[in-house]
XYZ file of C-alpha atoms in Angstrom:
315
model
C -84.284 -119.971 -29.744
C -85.191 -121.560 -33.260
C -82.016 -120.810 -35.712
C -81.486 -122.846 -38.765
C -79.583 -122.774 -42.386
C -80.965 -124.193 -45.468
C -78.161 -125.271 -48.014
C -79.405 -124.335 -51.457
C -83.001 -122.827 -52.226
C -85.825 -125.301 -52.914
C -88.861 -124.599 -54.761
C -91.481 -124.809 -51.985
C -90.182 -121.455 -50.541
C -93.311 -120.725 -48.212
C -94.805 -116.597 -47.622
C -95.478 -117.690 -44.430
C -91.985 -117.035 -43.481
C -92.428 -113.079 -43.674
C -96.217 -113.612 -41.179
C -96.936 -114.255 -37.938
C -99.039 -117.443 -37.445
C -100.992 -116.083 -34.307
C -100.978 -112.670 -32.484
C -97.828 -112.081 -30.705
C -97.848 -111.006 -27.301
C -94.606 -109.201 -26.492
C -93.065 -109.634 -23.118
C -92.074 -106.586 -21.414
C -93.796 -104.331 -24.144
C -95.145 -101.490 -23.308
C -95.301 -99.454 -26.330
C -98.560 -100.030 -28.576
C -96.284 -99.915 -31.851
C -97.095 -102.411 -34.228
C -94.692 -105.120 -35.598
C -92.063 -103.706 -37.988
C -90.527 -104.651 -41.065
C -86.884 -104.117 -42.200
C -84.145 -105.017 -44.842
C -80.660 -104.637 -45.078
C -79.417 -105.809 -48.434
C -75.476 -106.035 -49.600
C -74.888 -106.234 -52.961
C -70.669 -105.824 -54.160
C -69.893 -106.050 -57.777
C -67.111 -103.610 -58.461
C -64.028 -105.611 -56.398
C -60.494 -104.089 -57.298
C -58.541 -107.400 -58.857
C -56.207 -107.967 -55.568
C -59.709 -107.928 -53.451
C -61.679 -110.418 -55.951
C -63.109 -110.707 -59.341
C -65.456 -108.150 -60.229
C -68.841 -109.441 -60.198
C -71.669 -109.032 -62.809
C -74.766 -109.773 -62.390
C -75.220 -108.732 -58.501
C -76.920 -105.118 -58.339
C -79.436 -106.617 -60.405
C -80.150 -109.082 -58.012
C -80.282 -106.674 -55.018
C -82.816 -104.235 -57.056
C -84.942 -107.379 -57.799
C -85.173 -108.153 -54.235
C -85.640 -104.904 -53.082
C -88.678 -104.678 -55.825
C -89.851 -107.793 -54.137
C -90.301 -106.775 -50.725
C -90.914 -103.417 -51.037
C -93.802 -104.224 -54.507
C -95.300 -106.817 -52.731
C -97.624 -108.241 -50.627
C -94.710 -108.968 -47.916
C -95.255 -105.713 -46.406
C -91.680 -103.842 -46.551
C -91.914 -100.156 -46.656
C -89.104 -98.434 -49.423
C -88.002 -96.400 -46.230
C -87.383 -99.096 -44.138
C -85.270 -101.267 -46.685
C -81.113 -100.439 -46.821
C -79.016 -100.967 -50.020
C -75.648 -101.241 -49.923
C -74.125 -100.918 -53.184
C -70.879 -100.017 -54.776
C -72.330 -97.225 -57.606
C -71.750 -93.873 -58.733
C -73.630 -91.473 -56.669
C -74.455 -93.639 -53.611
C -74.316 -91.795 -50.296
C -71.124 -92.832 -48.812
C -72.244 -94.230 -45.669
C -73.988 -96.675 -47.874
C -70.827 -97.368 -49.906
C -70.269 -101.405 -48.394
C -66.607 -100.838 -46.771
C -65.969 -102.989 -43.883
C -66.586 -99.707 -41.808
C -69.846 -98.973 -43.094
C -71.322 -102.196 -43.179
C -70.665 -102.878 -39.899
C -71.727 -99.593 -39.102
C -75.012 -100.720 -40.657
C -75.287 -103.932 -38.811
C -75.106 -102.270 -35.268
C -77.831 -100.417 -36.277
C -79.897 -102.925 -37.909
C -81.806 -104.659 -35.123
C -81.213 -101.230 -32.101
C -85.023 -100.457 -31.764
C -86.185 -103.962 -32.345
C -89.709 -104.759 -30.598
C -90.636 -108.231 -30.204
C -92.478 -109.557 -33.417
C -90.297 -107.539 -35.431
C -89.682 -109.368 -38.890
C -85.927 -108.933 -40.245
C -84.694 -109.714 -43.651
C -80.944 -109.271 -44.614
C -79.594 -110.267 -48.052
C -75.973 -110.439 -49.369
C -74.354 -111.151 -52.632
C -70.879 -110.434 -53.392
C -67.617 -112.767 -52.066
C -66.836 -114.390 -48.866
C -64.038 -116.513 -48.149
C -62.694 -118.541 -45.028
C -60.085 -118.811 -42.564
C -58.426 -120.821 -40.396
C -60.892 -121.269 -36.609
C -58.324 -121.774 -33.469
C -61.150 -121.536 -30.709
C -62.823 -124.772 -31.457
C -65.974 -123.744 -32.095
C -66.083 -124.667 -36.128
C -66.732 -128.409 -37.517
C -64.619 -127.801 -40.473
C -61.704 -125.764 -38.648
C -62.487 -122.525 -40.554
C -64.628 -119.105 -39.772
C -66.324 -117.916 -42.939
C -66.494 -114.228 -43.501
C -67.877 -111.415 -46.260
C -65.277 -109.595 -48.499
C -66.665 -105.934 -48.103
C -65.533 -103.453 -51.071
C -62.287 -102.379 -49.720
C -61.133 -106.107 -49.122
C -62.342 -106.228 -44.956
C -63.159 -109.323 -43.338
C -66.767 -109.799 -41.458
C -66.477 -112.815 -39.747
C -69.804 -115.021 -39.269
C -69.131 -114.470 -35.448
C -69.611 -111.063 -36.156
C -72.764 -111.502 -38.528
C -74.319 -113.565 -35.624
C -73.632 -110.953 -33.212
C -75.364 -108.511 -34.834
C -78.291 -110.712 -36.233
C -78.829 -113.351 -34.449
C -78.088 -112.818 -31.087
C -79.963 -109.611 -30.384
C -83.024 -110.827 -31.942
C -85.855 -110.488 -29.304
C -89.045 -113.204 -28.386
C -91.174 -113.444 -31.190
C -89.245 -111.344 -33.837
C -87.925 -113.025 -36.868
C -84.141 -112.802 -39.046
C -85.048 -114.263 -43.077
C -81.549 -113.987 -44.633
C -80.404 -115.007 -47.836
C -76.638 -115.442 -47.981
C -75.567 -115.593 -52.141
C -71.975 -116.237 -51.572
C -69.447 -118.585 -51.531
C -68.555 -120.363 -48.172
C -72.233 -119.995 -46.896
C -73.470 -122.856 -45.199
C -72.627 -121.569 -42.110
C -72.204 -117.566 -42.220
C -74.378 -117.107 -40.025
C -73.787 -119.262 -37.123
C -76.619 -121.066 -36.888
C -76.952 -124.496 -35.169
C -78.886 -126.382 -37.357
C -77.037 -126.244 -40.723
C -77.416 -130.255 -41.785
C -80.570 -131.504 -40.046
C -82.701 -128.748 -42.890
C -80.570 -129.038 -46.304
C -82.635 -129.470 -49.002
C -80.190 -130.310 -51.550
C -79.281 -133.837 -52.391
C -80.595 -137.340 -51.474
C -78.534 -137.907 -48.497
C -80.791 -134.994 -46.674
C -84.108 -136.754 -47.436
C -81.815 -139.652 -45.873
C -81.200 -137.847 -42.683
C -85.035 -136.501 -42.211
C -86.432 -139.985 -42.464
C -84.248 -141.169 -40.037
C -84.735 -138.337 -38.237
C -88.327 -139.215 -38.150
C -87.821 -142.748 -36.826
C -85.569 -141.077 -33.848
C -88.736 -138.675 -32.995
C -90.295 -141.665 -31.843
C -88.054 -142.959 -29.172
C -88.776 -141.961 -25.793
C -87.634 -138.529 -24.514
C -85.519 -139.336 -22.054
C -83.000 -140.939 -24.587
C -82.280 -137.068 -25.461
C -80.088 -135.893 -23.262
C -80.247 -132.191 -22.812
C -82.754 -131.538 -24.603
C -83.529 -128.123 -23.385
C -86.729 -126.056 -23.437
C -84.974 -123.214 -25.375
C -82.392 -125.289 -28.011
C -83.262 -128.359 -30.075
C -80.380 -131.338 -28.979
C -77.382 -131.565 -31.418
C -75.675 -134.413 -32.147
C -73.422 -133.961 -29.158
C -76.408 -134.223 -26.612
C -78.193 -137.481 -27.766
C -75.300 -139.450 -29.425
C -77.068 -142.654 -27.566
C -79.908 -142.543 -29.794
C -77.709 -142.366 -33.111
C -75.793 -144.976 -31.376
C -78.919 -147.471 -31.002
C -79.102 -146.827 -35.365
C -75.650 -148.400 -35.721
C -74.511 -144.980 -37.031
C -70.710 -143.845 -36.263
C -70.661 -140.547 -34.176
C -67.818 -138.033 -35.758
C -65.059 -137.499 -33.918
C -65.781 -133.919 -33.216
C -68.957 -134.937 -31.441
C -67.017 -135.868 -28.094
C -63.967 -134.000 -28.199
C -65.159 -129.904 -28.766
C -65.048 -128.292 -25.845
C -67.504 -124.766 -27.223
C -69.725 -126.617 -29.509
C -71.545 -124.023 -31.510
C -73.130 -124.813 -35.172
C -72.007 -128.767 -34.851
C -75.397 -129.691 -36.154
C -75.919 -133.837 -36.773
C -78.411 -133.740 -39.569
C -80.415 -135.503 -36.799
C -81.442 -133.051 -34.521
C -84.921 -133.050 -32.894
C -87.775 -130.900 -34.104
C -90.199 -129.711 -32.092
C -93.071 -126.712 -31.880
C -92.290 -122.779 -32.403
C -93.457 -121.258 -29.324
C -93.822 -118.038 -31.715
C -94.549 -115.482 -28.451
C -91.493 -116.575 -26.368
C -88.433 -117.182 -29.059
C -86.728 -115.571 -31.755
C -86.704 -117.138 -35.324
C -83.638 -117.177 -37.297
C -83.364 -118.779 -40.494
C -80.873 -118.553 -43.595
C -80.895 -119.450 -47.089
C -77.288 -120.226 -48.005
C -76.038 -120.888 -52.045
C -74.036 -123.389 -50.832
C -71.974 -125.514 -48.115
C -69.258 -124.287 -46.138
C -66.589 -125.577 -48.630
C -68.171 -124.987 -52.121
C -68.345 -121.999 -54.141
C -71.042 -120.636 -55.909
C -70.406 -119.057 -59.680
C -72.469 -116.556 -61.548
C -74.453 -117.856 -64.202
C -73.619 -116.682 -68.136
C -77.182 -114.919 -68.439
C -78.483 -112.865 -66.161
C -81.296 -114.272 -63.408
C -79.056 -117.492 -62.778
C -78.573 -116.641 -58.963
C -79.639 -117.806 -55.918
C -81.255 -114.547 -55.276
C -83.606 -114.779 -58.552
C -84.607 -118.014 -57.804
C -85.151 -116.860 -54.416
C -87.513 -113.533 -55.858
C -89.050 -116.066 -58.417
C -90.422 -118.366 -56.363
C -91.705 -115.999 -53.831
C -93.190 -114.047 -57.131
C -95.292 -117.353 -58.095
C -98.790 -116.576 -58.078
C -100.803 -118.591 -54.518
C -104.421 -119.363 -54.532
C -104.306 -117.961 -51.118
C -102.078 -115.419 -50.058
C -101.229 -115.848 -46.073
C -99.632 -112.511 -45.691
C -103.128 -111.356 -47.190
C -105.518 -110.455 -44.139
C -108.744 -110.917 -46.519
């Protein structure tokens, strides 16, 4: 399995990321269905004051994406894109409790065939909370505020996701919250950020690691790109301290190194999970004083920019 997070949006978001490179060939398929295309999009504004501050700007946000996938070239159909949203005359199993959005989630990926393309978007609050099971870098489990004040723990959102996703298929999520470097549970959370020098840092020495001989990476799995935890040699021979965490976990989960080795998508035998996150773990992320200063509009902006070749295009 491929999962990753990107920290912050950057301008080179690619289409490619909604299209499959070459034909899949699904394993255990028997149905002649084609590939599928679905959204599930989360958008809270109206929080009661002991819950959160009411939001402004976020409906607008989840219509704009909506427009996006469904008005575009990405190939979302209106029927096959859920919106959650807290207004007036909304069916009420779309209302975003805790009940019904986890209601929503089971259902999300249930008839899933592989090459199925997945794109989930939320904007409203999250928060954290203390981890006791080891299995967080920073001690805490990150989790959305639905509209009645529940708590949807990232282990939950992976569950649901991530986990399920079958060979081939694909999870795009954009996470426009606070706390979001790691809602999803994704492994590789530092190795892709794309947000300050200190990540261009870690990729070229990333690079330089690529070229040592295999066998220095410990663990490294057909399935899993190695962590920092299975090839703490190499970063050793680079004179760079190893955190303490990297020996003493016992479940290591998301404990990504920044360093982690790349290698090939085999696109017909492994899910794809990837997630666009506002910010890191401990930052917040604040409304802008004019509408379109989100995450999310940058996100629908720079997927709106005009290509000289559209790869979702089949002419």
């Amino acid at each position: 399995m491929v999962f990753t997070t990107i920290s912050q949006l950057s301008a080179g978001l690619p289409r490619e990321l909604f299209c499959r490179r070459t034909p899949l060939q699904p394993v255990m398929e028997t149905s002649c269905r084609q590939p599928k295309r679905r959204g599930l999009i989360i958008s809270i504004k109206n929080y009661k004051p002991e819950v959160g501050t009411p939001l402004r700007w976020v409906h607008d946000d989840a219509n704009e994406m909506r427009e996006l996938l469904c008005g575009s070239s990405l190939g979302f159909q209106l029927d096959d894109v859920t919106v959650m949203i807290d207004l007036p005359g909304v069916a009420d199993h779309l209302q975003p409790t805790c009940s019904n959005i986890t209601r929503q989630l089971e259902l999300f990926l249930k008839e899933q065939r592989p090459g199925d393309i997945f794109f989930f978007m939320y904007v409203g609050h999250a928060f954290h909370q203390l981890n006791y099971d080891g299995t967080e870098e920073d001690h805490q489990d990150e989790y959305l505020i639905s509209l009645d004040g529940g708590k949807i723990l990232d282990d939950i959102l992976y569950s649901f996701l991530v986990k399920p996703l079958l060979p081939g298929s694909k999870l795009i999520a954009v996470m426009d919250t606070c706390h979001s470097g790691t809602l999803l549970d994704l492994p590789h959370h530092r190795c892709n950020r794309v947000s300050n020098w200190t990540s261009s840092a870690r990729r070229t020495i990333r690079s330089g690691l690529e070229r040592l001989p295999s066998w220095l990476f410990r663990g490294d799995g057909p399935a899993v790109p190695p962590t920092i935890s299975s090839h703490g040699e190499a970063i050793r021979l680079f004179g760079l301290p190893l955190p303490r965490w990297a020996t003493s976990v016992k479940h290591p989960v998301k404990f990504c190194s920044g360093f982690c080795r790349r290698r090939p998508l085999r696109e017909t035998e492994e899910p794809f999970a990837l997630c666009f996150s506002a910010c890191k773990d401990p930052q917040k992320t604040y409304e802008g004083p004019y509408e379109g200063q989100s995450m999310s509009r940058a996100f629908v902006r720079t997927l709106s920019m005009p290509r000289t070749r559209n790869p979702c295009s089949s002419t």
